[in-house]
PDB file of C-alpha atoms in Angstrom:
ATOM      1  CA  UNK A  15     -15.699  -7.805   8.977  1.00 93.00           C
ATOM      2  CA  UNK A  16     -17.703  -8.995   5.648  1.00 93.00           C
ATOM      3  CA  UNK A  17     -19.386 -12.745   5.398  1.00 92.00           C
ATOM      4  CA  UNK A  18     -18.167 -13.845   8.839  1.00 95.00           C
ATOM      5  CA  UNK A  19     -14.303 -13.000   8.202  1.00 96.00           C
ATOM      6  CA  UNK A  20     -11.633 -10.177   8.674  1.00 97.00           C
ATOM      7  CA  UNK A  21     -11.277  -7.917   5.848  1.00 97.00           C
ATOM      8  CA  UNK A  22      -8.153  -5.943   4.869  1.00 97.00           C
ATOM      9  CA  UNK A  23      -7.783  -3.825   2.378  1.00 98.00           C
ATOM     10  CA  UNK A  24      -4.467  -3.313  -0.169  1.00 97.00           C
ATOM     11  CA  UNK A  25      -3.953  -0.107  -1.724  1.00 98.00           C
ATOM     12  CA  UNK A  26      -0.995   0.567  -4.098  1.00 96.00           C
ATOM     13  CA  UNK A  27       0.104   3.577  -5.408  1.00 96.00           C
ATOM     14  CA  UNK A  28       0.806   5.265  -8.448  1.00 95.00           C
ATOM     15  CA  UNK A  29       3.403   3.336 -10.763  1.00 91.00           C
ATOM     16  CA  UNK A  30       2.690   0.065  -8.754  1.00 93.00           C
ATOM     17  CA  UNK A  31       0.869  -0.922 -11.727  1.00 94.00           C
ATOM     18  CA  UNK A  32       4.326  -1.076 -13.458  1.00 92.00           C
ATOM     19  CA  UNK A  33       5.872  -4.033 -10.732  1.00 86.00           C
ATOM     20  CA  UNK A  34       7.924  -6.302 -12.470  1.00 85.00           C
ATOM     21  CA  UNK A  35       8.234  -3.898 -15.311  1.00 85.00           C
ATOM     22  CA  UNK A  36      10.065  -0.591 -13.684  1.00 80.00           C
ATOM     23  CA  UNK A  37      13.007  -0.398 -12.852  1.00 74.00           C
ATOM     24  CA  UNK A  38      12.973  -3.916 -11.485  1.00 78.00           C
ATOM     25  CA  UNK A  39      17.103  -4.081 -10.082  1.00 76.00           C
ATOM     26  CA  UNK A  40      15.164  -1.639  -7.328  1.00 75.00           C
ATOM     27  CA  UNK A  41      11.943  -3.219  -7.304  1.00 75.00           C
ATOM     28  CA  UNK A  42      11.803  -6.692  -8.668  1.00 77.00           C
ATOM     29  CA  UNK A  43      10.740  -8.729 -11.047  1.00 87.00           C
ATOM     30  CA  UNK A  44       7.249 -10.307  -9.972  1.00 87.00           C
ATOM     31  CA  UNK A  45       3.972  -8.050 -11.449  1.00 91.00           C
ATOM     32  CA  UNK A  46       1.059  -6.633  -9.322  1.00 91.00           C
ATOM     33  CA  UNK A  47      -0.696  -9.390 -10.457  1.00 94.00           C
ATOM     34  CA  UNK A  48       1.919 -12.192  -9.109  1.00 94.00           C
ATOM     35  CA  UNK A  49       1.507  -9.907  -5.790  1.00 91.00           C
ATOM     36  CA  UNK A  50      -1.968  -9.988  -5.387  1.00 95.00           C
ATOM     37  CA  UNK A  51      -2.185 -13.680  -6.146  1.00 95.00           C
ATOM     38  CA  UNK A  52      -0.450 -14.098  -3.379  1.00 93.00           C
ATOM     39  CA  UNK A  53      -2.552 -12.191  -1.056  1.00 94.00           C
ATOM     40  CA  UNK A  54      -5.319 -13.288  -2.208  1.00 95.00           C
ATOM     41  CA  UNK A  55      -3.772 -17.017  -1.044  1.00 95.00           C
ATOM     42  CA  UNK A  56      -2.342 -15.899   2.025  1.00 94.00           C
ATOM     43  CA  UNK A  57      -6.100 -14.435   2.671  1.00 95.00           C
ATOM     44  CA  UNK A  58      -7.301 -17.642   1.818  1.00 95.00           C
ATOM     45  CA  UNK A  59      -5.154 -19.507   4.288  1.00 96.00           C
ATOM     46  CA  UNK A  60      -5.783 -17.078   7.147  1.00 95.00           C
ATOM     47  CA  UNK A  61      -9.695 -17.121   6.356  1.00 96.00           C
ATOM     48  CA  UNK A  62      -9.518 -13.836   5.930  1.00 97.00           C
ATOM     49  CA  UNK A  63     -11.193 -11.302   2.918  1.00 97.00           C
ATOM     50  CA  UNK A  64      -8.313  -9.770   0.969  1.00 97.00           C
ATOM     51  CA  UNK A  65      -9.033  -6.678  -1.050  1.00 97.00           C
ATOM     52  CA  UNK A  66      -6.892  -4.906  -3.350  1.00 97.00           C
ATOM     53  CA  UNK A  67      -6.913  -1.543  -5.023  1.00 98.00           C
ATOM     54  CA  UNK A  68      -4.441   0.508  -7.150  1.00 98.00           C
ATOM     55  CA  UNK A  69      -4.537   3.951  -8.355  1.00 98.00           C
ATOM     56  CA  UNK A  70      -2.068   6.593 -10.165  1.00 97.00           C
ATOM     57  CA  UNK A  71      -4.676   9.025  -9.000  1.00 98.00           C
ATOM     58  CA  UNK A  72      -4.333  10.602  -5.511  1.00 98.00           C
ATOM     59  CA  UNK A  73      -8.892  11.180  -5.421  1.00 98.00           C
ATOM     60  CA  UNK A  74      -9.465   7.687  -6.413  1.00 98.00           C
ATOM     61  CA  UNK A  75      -7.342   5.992  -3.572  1.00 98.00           C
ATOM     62  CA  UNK A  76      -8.933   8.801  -1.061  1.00 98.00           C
ATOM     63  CA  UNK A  77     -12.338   7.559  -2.401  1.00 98.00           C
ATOM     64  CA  UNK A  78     -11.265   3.900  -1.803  1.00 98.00           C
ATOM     65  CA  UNK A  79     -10.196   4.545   1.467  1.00 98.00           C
ATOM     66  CA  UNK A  80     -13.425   6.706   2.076  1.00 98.00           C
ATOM     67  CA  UNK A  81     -15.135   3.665   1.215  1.00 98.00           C
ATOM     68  CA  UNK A  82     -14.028   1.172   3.261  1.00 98.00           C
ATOM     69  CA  UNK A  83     -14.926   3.135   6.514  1.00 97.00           C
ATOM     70  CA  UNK A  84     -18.564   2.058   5.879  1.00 97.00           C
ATOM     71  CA  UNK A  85     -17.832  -1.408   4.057  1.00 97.00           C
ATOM     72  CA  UNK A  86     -16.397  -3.782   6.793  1.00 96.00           C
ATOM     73  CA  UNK A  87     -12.709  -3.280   5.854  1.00 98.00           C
ATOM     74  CA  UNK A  88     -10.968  -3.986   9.143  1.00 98.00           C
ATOM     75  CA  UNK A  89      -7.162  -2.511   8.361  1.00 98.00           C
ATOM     76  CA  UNK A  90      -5.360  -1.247   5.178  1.00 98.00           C
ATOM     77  CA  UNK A  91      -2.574  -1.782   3.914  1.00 97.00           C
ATOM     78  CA  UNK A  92      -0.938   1.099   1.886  1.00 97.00           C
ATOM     79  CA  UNK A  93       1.793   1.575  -0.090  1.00 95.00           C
ATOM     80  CA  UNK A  94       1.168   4.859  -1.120  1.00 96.00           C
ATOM     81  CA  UNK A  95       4.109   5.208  -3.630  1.00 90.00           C
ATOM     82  CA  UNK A  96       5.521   8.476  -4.472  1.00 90.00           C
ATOM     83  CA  UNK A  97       2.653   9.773  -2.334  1.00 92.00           C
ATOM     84  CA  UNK A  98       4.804   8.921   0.513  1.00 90.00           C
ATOM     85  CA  UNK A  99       6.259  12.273   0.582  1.00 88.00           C
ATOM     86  CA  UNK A 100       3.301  14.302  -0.823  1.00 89.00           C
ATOM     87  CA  UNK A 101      -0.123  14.058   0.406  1.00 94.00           C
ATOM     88  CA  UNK A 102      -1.969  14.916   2.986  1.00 97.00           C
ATOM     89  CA  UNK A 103      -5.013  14.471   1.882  1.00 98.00           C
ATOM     90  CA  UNK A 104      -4.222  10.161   1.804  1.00 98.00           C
ATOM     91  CA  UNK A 105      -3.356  10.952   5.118  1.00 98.00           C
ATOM     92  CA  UNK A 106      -6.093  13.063   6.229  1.00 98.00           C
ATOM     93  CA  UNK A 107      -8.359  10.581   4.388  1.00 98.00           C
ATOM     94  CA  UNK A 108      -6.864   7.318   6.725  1.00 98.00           C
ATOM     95  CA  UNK A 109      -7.288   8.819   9.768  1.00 98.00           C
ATOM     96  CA  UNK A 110     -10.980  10.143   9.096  1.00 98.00           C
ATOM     97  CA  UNK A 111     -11.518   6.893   8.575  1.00 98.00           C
ATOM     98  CA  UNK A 112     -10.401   5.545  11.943  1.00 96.00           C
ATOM     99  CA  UNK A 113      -9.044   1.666  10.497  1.00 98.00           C
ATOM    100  CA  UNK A 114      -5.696   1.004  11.284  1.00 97.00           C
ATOM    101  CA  UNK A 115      -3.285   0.550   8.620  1.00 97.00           C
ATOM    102  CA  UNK A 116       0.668  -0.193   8.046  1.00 96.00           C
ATOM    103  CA  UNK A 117       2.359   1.374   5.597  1.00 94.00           C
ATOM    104  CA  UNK A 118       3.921  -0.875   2.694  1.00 92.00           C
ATOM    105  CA  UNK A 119       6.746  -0.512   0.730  1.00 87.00           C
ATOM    106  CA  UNK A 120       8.739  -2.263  -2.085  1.00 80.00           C
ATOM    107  CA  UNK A 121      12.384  -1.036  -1.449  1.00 69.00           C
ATOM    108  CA  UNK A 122      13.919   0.235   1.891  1.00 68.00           C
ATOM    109  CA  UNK A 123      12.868   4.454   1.296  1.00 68.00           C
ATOM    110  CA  UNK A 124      15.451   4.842   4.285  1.00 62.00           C
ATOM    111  CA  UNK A 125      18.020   3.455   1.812  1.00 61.00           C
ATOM    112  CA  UNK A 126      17.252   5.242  -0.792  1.00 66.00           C
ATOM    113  CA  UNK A 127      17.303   9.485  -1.785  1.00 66.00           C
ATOM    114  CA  UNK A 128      17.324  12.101   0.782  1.00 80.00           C
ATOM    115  CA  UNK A 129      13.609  12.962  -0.342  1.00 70.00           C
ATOM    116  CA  UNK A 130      12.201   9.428  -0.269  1.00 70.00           C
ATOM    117  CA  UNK A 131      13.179   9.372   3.467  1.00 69.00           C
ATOM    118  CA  UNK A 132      10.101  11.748   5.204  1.00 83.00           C
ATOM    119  CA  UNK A 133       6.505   9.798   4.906  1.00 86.00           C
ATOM    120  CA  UNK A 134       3.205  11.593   5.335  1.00 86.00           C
ATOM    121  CA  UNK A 135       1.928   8.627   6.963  1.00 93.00           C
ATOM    122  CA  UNK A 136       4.403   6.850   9.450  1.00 91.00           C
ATOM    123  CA  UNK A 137       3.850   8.720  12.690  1.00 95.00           C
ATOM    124  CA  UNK A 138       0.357   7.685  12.230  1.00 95.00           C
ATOM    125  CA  UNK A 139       1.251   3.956  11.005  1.00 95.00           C
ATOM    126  CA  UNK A 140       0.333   0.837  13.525  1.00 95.00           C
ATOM    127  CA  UNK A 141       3.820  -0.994  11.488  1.00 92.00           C
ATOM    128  CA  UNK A 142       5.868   0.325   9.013  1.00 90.00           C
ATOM    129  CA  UNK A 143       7.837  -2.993   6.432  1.00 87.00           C
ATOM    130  CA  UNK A 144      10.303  -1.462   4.178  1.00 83.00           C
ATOM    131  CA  UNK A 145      11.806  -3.418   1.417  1.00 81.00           C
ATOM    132  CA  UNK A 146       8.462  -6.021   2.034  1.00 51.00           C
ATOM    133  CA  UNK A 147       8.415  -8.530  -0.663  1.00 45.00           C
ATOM    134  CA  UNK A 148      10.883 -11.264  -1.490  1.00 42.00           C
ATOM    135  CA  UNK A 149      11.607 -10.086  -4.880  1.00 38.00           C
ATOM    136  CA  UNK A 150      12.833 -13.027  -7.110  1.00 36.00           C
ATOM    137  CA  UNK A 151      15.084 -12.792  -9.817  1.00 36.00           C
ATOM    138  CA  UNK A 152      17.413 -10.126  -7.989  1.00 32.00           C
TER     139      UNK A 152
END
């Protein structure tokens, strides 16, 4: 909890950085931006702190998630990206932590490539949303 109100922390992924831009038939057309503007209002709406954080770099999101263990972050958010089906040490770093998160993600991985299917993080997950955001312009 920081000034009085819950605080949850976003964290996207490598590539996230490219919403609106990549491969948008699969992901959509609104930016990271348009996304966090939103969360940012929903926050406001809720009363609630709304952080966000994105990182192609697998050290700088455990970092970010180090951090919040000690800076009244109440739950994450992640949607790790194609560190999904990679890292452990994401994983290792959210449950050292001990904050309760849900993993996010853009598109349905389940309906997607063989690969995409196994997540690092699910078994540990309080919810799981696939396919997440209403993605206009599809």
């Amino acid at each position: 909890m920081r000034g009085g109100k819950k605080t949850v922390l976003v964290i996207n992924g490598p590539n996230l950085n490219l919403l609106g831009a990549r491969e948008p038939q699969i992901y959509g057309y609104e930016t990271l931006s348009d996304v966090e503007a939103a969360g940012k209002k929903q926050g406001d709406d809720l009363n609630a702190n709304i952080d966000f954080f994105q990182s192609n770099w697998e050290g700088a999101i455990v970092d970010k998630i180090q951090e919040a263990r000690t800076d009244g972050t109440d739950g994450i958010v992640v949607n790790p990206g194609g560190f999904t089906h990679t890292s452990v040490a994401i994983r290792d770093a959210l449950l050292g932590v001990e904050i309760p998160f849900i993993e996010l993600h853009v598109s349905n991985i389940h309906a997607r490539e063989e690969w995409r299917h196994h997540s690092y993080f699910s078994d540990k997950a309080k919810a799981i949303i696939v396919g997440g955001f209403i993605l206009r312009g599809i």
